């Protein structure tokens, strides 16, 4: 048991160290750092518990037993901080810490003020209860299980919404989709039910309790590795979406609709600007930056593109990139640069994205298109 837990503790602390060394850390990095440290503390608690070293520290044991009430919400807050960017507010997240705080204070109260009607005591590392206790105390483990099940689902909904929203924010989506987190949530959901069934099996003596917690520790370690590994590599999603002059423009017309005449004038100006200045060749071009160049709000730009071009910002910009690539293949630039080099020069930032979008728009691969042009 100790070997498994110490591997997990070492891994969590090592990943936390890498996060500390990371340059240009964002709020989301500090949240992940706290999440990793809490997992290390939880694994250390499991070690002490099965070594029989916790019974004499009951108040601390209660707090450590309730750490899962913090781990699940923190992961949700981590996702929120990534997808909300500057709009993220800690005040809005405080509600997620209420269950942990309420449970700790309640258990401390009933432990330190025992009576004939209620009693909480600890034996062999387990919190035992009897008597007339409130619902949230009597069912603290079930509430914890519900929390561990609910928060990954909330994370999934937030990520799916984010993946829709960023199509009107960015012209390149690499490292912005959080697909790695979406894949993890599916695994996490399966892992939750595996853990839940193992704990029940341990309580019913179907599986040795020590074996059940070995499996749970292994699942926690897997969780730490996946989230920590990808989390350390995750960069800020909205860092490159600021206006080029880095001044937050006051959007006093943010929620107003442009008139038909205004949209006609603006879309013509936008199309002309894109063709003349070839802004799409900037691989990090964002809706905020383009709106800043057009001297309109980002909301108005989205309205303009959605209504007049009938596409989102991502499709609008990448259509120009595909057309630029086609034109340059026709004039022979593909003989001077590789197809990938030419695609990167047109504003794409990854081979997979370029190949996917080109075939989506043209129905053939870039190499097939070049052969067609050469014939």
Short mmCIF file of N, CA, C and O in Angstrom, two decimals, residues 196-283:
data_model
loop_
_atom_site.label_atom_id
_atom_site.label_comp_id
_atom_site.label_asym_id
_atom_site.label_seq_id
_atom_site.Cartn_x
_atom_site.Cartn_y
_atom_site.Cartn_z
N UNK A 196 -16.57 3.42 -6.87
CA UNK A 196 -17.78 3.31 -6.06
C UNK A 196 -18.12 1.84 -5.79
O UNK A 196 -18.41 1.46 -4.65
N UNK A 197 -18.05 1.02 -6.82
CA UNK A 197 -18.36 -0.40 -6.67
C UNK A 197 -17.32 -1.11 -5.81
O UNK A 197 -17.65 -2.01 -5.02
N UNK A 198 -16.07 -0.68 -5.95
CA UNK A 198 -14.99 -1.30 -5.15
C UNK A 198 -15.16 -0.98 -3.67
O UNK A 198 -14.98 -1.84 -2.80
N UNK A 199 -15.54 0.27 -3.38
CA UNK A 199 -15.75 0.66 -1.98
C UNK A 199 -16.91 -0.14 -1.37
O UNK A 199 -16.83 -0.63 -0.23
N UNK A 200 -17.99 -0.27 -2.13
CA UNK A 200 -19.14 -1.07 -1.65
C UNK A 200 -18.72 -2.52 -1.42
O UNK A 200 -19.08 -3.13 -0.41
N UNK A 201 -17.95 -3.06 -2.36
CA UNK A 201 -17.47 -4.44 -2.22
C UNK A 201 -16.59 -4.59 -0.98
O UNK A 201 -16.66 -5.61 -0.27
N UNK A 202 -15.79 -3.56 -0.70
CA UNK A 202 -14.95 -3.60 0.50
C UNK A 202 -15.77 -3.54 1.77
O UNK A 202 -15.50 -4.26 2.74
N UNK A 203 -16.82 -2.69 1.79
CA UNK A 203 -17.69 -2.59 2.96
C UNK A 203 -18.46 -3.89 3.22
O UNK A 203 -18.78 -4.23 4.36
N UNK A 204 -18.76 -4.61 2.13
CA UNK A 204 -19.51 -5.86 2.25
C UNK A 204 -18.60 -7.07 2.42
O UNK A 204 -19.05 -8.21 2.40
N UNK A 205 -17.29 -6.82 2.54
CA UNK A 205 -16.29 -7.88 2.71
C UNK A 205 -16.22 -8.82 1.51
O UNK A 205 -15.72 -9.95 1.62
N UNK A 206 -16.71 -8.36 0.35
CA UNK A 206 -16.57 -9.14 -0.87
C UNK A 206 -15.12 -9.05 -1.36
O UNK A 206 -14.56 -9.99 -1.90
N UNK A 207 -14.56 -7.86 -1.19
CA UNK A 207 -13.16 -7.61 -1.52
C UNK A 207 -12.46 -7.13 -0.26
O UNK A 207 -13.04 -6.38 0.54
N UNK A 208 -11.23 -7.56 -0.07
CA UNK A 208 -10.47 -7.09 1.08
C UNK A 208 -10.36 -5.57 1.04
O UNK A 208 -10.06 -4.99 -0.01
N UNK A 209 -10.63 -4.92 2.18
CA UNK A 209 -10.67 -3.47 2.22
C UNK A 209 -9.34 -2.84 1.79
O UNK A 209 -9.30 -1.80 1.13
N UNK A 210 -8.22 -3.52 2.14
CA UNK A 210 -6.91 -3.01 1.74
C UNK A 210 -6.75 -3.07 0.23
O UNK A 210 -6.23 -2.14 -0.39
N UNK A 211 -7.23 -4.16 -0.37
CA UNK A 211 -7.17 -4.30 -1.84
C UNK A 211 -8.00 -3.23 -2.53
O UNK A 211 -7.59 -2.65 -3.54
N UNK A 212 -9.18 -2.95 -1.98
CA UNK A 212 -10.06 -1.95 -2.59
C UNK A 212 -9.40 -0.58 -2.59
O UNK A 212 -9.48 0.17 -3.57
N UNK A 213 -8.71 -0.23 -1.50
CA UNK A 213 -8.07 1.08 -1.45
C UNK A 213 -6.79 1.13 -2.28
O UNK A 213 -6.37 2.21 -2.70
N UNK A 214 -6.20 -0.03 -2.54
CA UNK A 214 -5.07 -0.06 -3.47
C UNK A 214 -5.54 0.31 -4.87
O UNK A 214 -4.88 1.07 -5.59
N UNK A 215 -6.68 -0.25 -5.25
CA UNK A 215 -7.24 0.05 -6.57
C UNK A 215 -7.62 1.53 -6.65
O UNK A 215 -7.36 2.20 -7.66
N UNK A 216 -8.25 2.05 -5.59
CA UNK A 216 -8.64 3.46 -5.57
C UNK A 216 -7.41 4.37 -5.66
O UNK A 216 -7.41 5.37 -6.38
N UNK A 217 -6.36 4.00 -4.94
CA UNK A 217 -5.12 4.78 -5.01
C UNK A 217 -4.56 4.77 -6.42
O UNK A 217 -4.08 5.80 -6.92
N UNK A 218 -4.62 3.61 -7.07
CA UNK A 218 -4.12 3.51 -8.45
C UNK A 218 -4.93 4.39 -9.39
O UNK A 218 -4.38 5.03 -10.29
N UNK A 219 -6.25 4.45 -9.17
CA UNK A 219 -7.10 5.32 -9.99
C UNK A 219 -6.78 6.79 -9.76
O UNK A 219 -6.77 7.59 -10.70
N UNK A 220 -6.54 7.16 -8.51
CA UNK A 220 -6.17 8.55 -8.19
C UNK A 220 -4.86 8.92 -8.86
O UNK A 220 -4.71 10.01 -9.43
N UNK A 221 -3.89 7.99 -8.83
CA UNK A 221 -2.59 8.24 -9.44
C UNK A 221 -2.73 8.43 -10.95
O UNK A 221 -2.11 9.32 -11.55
N UNK A 222 -3.57 7.59 -11.57
CA UNK A 222 -3.82 7.73 -13.01
C UNK A 222 -4.43 9.09 -13.31
O UNK A 222 -4.05 9.77 -14.28
N UNK A 223 -5.35 9.49 -12.47
CA UNK A 223 -6.00 10.79 -12.59
C UNK A 223 -4.96 11.91 -12.52
O UNK A 223 -4.96 12.86 -13.33
N UNK A 224 -4.08 11.83 -11.53
CA UNK A 224 -3.04 12.84 -11.32
C UNK A 224 -2.13 12.91 -12.54
O UNK A 224 -1.77 14.00 -13.01
N UNK A 225 -1.76 11.76 -13.06
CA UNK A 225 -0.84 11.72 -14.22
C UNK A 225 -1.46 12.39 -15.44
O UNK A 225 -0.85 13.24 -16.08
N UNK A 226 -2.70 12.02 -15.76
CA UNK A 226 -3.36 12.54 -16.97
C UNK A 226 -3.58 14.05 -16.85
O UNK A 226 -3.18 14.82 -17.74
N UNK A 227 -4.22 14.46 -15.76
CA UNK A 227 -4.52 15.88 -15.59
C UNK A 227 -3.24 16.70 -15.43
O UNK A 227 -3.09 17.78 -16.03
N UNK A 228 -2.31 16.19 -14.64
CA UNK A 228 -1.07 16.92 -14.41
C UNK A 228 -0.23 17.05 -15.66
O UNK A 228 0.29 18.13 -15.98
N UNK A 229 -0.09 15.96 -16.42
CA UNK A 229 0.74 15.96 -17.62
C UNK A 229 0.22 16.96 -18.65
O UNK A 229 0.97 17.82 -19.15
N UNK A 230 -1.06 16.85 -18.97
CA UNK A 230 -1.63 17.76 -19.97
C UNK A 230 -1.81 19.17 -19.41
O UNK A 230 -1.71 20.15 -20.14
N UNK A 231 -2.09 19.26 -18.11
CA UNK A 231 -2.27 20.56 -17.49
C UNK A 231 -1.00 21.39 -17.47
O UNK A 231 -1.04 22.61 -17.68
N UNK A 232 0.13 20.75 -17.25
CA UNK A 232 1.41 21.46 -17.26
C UNK A 232 1.67 22.04 -18.65
O UNK A 232 2.22 23.14 -18.80
N UNK A 233 1.25 21.32 -19.69
CA UNK A 233 1.49 21.75 -21.07
C UNK A 233 0.44 22.76 -21.56
O UNK A 233 0.66 23.43 -22.56
N UNK A 234 -0.68 22.85 -20.86
CA UNK A 234 -1.78 23.71 -21.32
C UNK A 234 -1.40 25.18 -21.19
O UNK A 234 -0.97 25.65 -20.14
N UNK A 235 -1.58 25.90 -22.27
CA UNK A 235 -1.32 27.34 -22.26
C UNK A 235 -2.63 28.10 -22.14
O UNK A 235 -3.71 27.52 -22.27
N UNK A 236 -2.54 29.39 -21.90
CA UNK A 236 -3.74 30.20 -21.78
C UNK A 236 -4.49 30.22 -23.10
O UNK A 236 -3.91 30.43 -24.17
N UNK A 237 -5.77 30.00 -23.06
CA UNK A 237 -6.58 29.95 -24.27
C UNK A 237 -6.78 31.34 -24.86
O UNK A 237 -6.77 31.52 -26.07
N UNK A 238 -6.92 32.34 -24.01
CA UNK A 238 -7.28 33.68 -24.48
C UNK A 238 -6.12 34.66 -24.48
O UNK A 238 -6.32 35.84 -24.72
N UNK A 239 -4.90 34.18 -24.24
CA UNK A 239 -3.76 35.08 -24.13
C UNK A 239 -3.51 35.86 -25.43
O UNK A 239 -3.16 37.03 -25.41
N UNK A 240 -3.71 35.18 -26.59
CA UNK A 240 -3.43 35.83 -27.86
C UNK A 240 -4.67 36.40 -28.53
O UNK A 240 -4.67 36.68 -29.73
N UNK A 241 -5.73 36.58 -27.76
CA UNK A 241 -6.97 37.08 -28.35
C UNK A 241 -7.22 38.56 -28.04
O UNK A 241 -8.25 39.11 -28.40
N UNK A 242 -6.27 39.20 -27.35
CA UNK A 242 -6.44 40.60 -26.98
C UNK A 242 -6.34 41.49 -28.21
O UNK A 242 -5.67 41.15 -29.19
N UNK A 243 -6.99 42.66 -28.20
CA UNK A 243 -6.83 43.61 -29.30
C UNK A 243 -5.36 43.94 -29.52
O UNK A 243 -4.55 43.91 -28.58
N UNK A 244 -4.98 44.23 -30.73
CA UNK A 244 -3.58 44.45 -31.06
C UNK A 244 -2.98 45.63 -30.30
O UNK A 244 -1.80 45.62 -29.97
N UNK A 245 -3.79 46.64 -30.01
CA UNK A 245 -3.26 47.78 -29.26
C UNK A 245 -3.30 47.53 -27.76
O UNK A 245 -2.95 48.38 -26.97
N UNK A 246 -3.77 46.33 -27.39
CA UNK A 246 -3.79 45.89 -25.99
C UNK A 246 -4.60 46.81 -25.10
O UNK A 246 -4.37 46.91 -23.90
N UNK A 247 -5.55 47.55 -25.69
CA UNK A 247 -6.43 48.42 -24.92
C UNK A 247 -7.82 47.83 -24.96
O UNK A 247 -8.35 47.52 -26.02
N UNK A 248 -8.42 47.65 -23.82
CA UNK A 248 -9.75 47.07 -23.76
C UNK A 248 -10.77 48.11 -24.23
O UNK A 248 -11.08 49.07 -23.54
N UNK A 249 -11.29 47.91 -25.44
CA UNK A 249 -12.21 48.87 -26.03
C UNK A 249 -13.56 48.83 -25.32
O UNK A 249 -14.09 47.76 -25.02
N UNK A 250 -14.11 49.99 -25.03
CA UNK A 250 -15.44 50.06 -24.43
C UNK A 250 -16.48 49.71 -25.48
O UNK A 250 -16.60 50.38 -26.51
N UNK A 251 -17.24 48.62 -25.26
CA UNK A 251 -18.21 48.16 -26.24
C UNK A 251 -19.60 48.66 -25.85
O UNK A 251 -20.46 47.90 -25.42
N UNK A 252 -19.82 49.95 -26.03
CA UNK A 252 -21.11 50.48 -25.58
C UNK A 252 -22.25 50.05 -26.50
O UNK A 252 -23.42 50.16 -26.13
N UNK A 253 -21.90 49.56 -27.70
CA UNK A 253 -22.93 49.04 -28.59
C UNK A 253 -22.91 47.51 -28.64
O UNK A 253 -23.37 46.90 -29.59
N UNK A 254 -22.37 46.93 -27.59
CA UNK A 254 -22.14 45.48 -27.57
C UNK A 254 -23.41 44.69 -27.87
O UNK A 254 -23.39 43.69 -28.56
N UNK A 255 -24.52 45.09 -27.30
CA UNK A 255 -25.75 44.33 -27.45
C UNK A 255 -26.72 44.95 -28.45
O UNK A 255 -27.87 44.57 -28.53
N UNK A 256 -26.26 45.95 -29.24
CA UNK A 256 -27.13 46.56 -30.22
C UNK A 256 -26.98 45.86 -31.56
O UNK A 256 -25.91 45.36 -31.90
N UNK A 257 -28.03 45.79 -32.35
CA UNK A 257 -28.00 45.19 -33.68
C UNK A 257 -27.63 46.25 -34.71
O UNK A 257 -28.13 47.37 -34.68
N UNK A 258 -26.76 45.86 -35.62
CA UNK A 258 -26.42 46.76 -36.70
C UNK A 258 -27.58 46.81 -37.70
O UNK A 258 -28.27 45.81 -37.92
N UNK A 259 -27.77 47.95 -38.32
CA UNK A 259 -28.83 48.06 -39.32
C UNK A 259 -28.41 47.32 -40.60
O UNK A 259 -27.22 47.01 -40.79
N UNK A 260 -29.37 47.07 -41.47
CA UNK A 260 -29.07 46.37 -42.71
C UNK A 260 -28.04 47.12 -43.54
O UNK A 260 -27.10 46.52 -44.09
N UNK A 261 -28.19 48.43 -43.63
CA UNK A 261 -27.25 49.24 -44.40
C UNK A 261 -25.85 49.19 -43.81
O UNK A 261 -24.85 49.08 -44.53
N UNK A 262 -25.78 49.28 -42.48
CA UNK A 262 -24.48 49.23 -41.80
C UNK A 262 -23.77 47.91 -42.05
O UNK A 262 -22.56 47.88 -42.29
N UNK A 263 -24.51 46.82 -41.97
CA UNK A 263 -23.89 45.51 -42.18
C UNK A 263 -23.40 45.36 -43.62
O UNK A 263 -22.34 44.77 -43.86
N UNK A 264 -24.15 45.90 -44.58
CA UNK A 264 -23.73 45.81 -45.98
C UNK A 264 -22.42 46.58 -46.19
O UNK A 264 -21.50 46.10 -46.86
N UNK A 265 -22.35 47.77 -45.61
CA UNK A 265 -21.14 48.59 -45.74
C UNK A 265 -19.97 47.92 -45.05
O UNK A 265 -18.86 47.81 -45.61
N UNK A 266 -20.19 47.45 -43.83
CA UNK A 266 -19.11 46.88 -43.04
C UNK A 266 -18.59 45.57 -43.62
O UNK A 266 -17.39 45.31 -43.61
N UNK A 267 -19.48 44.72 -44.12
CA UNK A 267 -19.01 43.44 -44.67
C UNK A 267 -18.17 43.67 -45.92
O UNK A 267 -17.18 42.96 -46.16
N UNK A 268 -18.54 44.68 -46.71
CA UNK A 268 -17.74 45.02 -47.89
C UNK A 268 -16.37 45.55 -47.48
O UNK A 268 -15.34 45.21 -48.08
N UNK A 269 -16.37 46.38 -46.42
CA UNK A 269 -15.09 46.91 -45.92
C UNK A 269 -14.23 45.78 -45.37
O UNK A 269 -13.01 45.75 -45.59
N UNK A 270 -14.86 44.86 -44.66
CA UNK A 270 -14.13 43.73 -44.07
C UNK A 270 -13.52 42.85 -45.16
O UNK A 270 -12.34 42.48 -45.09
N UNK A 271 -14.33 42.49 -46.14
CA UNK A 271 -13.84 41.63 -47.23
C UNK A 271 -12.69 42.30 -47.98
O UNK A 271 -11.69 41.65 -48.33
N UNK A 272 -12.84 43.59 -48.22
CA UNK A 272 -11.79 44.32 -48.93
C UNK A 272 -10.50 44.38 -48.11
O UNK A 272 -9.39 44.22 -48.64
N UNK A 273 -10.65 44.60 -46.81
CA UNK A 273 -9.49 44.66 -45.91
C UNK A 273 -8.78 43.31 -45.86
O UNK A 273 -7.55 43.25 -45.86
N UNK A 274 -9.54 42.22 -45.81
CA UNK A 274 -8.96 40.89 -45.77
C UNK A 274 -8.17 40.60 -47.04
O UNK A 274 -7.07 40.05 -46.99
N UNK A 275 -8.72 40.98 -48.19
CA UNK A 275 -8.05 40.72 -49.47
C UNK A 275 -6.83 41.62 -49.66
O UNK A 275 -5.78 41.18 -50.14
N UNK A 276 -6.98 42.88 -49.28
CA UNK A 276 -5.90 43.85 -49.50
C UNK A 276 -4.73 43.62 -48.55
O UNK A 276 -3.57 43.60 -48.96
N UNK A 277 -5.02 43.42 -47.26
CA UNK A 277 -3.96 43.32 -46.25
C UNK A 277 -3.60 41.88 -45.90
O UNK A 277 -2.63 41.63 -45.19
N UNK A 278 -4.41 40.94 -46.40
CA UNK A 278 -4.17 39.51 -46.15
C UNK A 278 -3.96 39.22 -44.66
O UNK A 278 -2.98 38.58 -44.24
N UNK A 279 -4.88 39.72 -43.86
CA UNK A 279 -4.79 39.57 -42.40
C UNK A 279 -4.84 38.11 -41.98
O UNK A 279 -4.33 37.75 -40.91
N UNK A 280 -5.45 37.27 -42.80
CA UNK A 280 -5.60 35.86 -42.47
C UNK A 280 -4.26 35.12 -42.40
O UNK A 280 -4.18 34.01 -41.87
N UNK A 281 -3.21 35.73 -42.93
CA UNK A 281 -1.90 35.08 -42.88
C UNK A 281 -1.29 35.11 -41.48
O UNK A 281 -0.30 34.43 -41.21
N UNK A 282 -1.90 35.88 -40.59
CA UNK A 282 -1.50 35.87 -39.18
C UNK A 282 -2.12 34.65 -38.51
O UNK A 282 -3.33 34.58 -38.35
N UNK A 283 -1.33 33.64 -38.14
CA UNK A 283 -1.88 32.39 -37.60
C UNK A 283 -2.61 32.56 -36.27
O UNK A 283 -3.41 31.71 -35.89
#
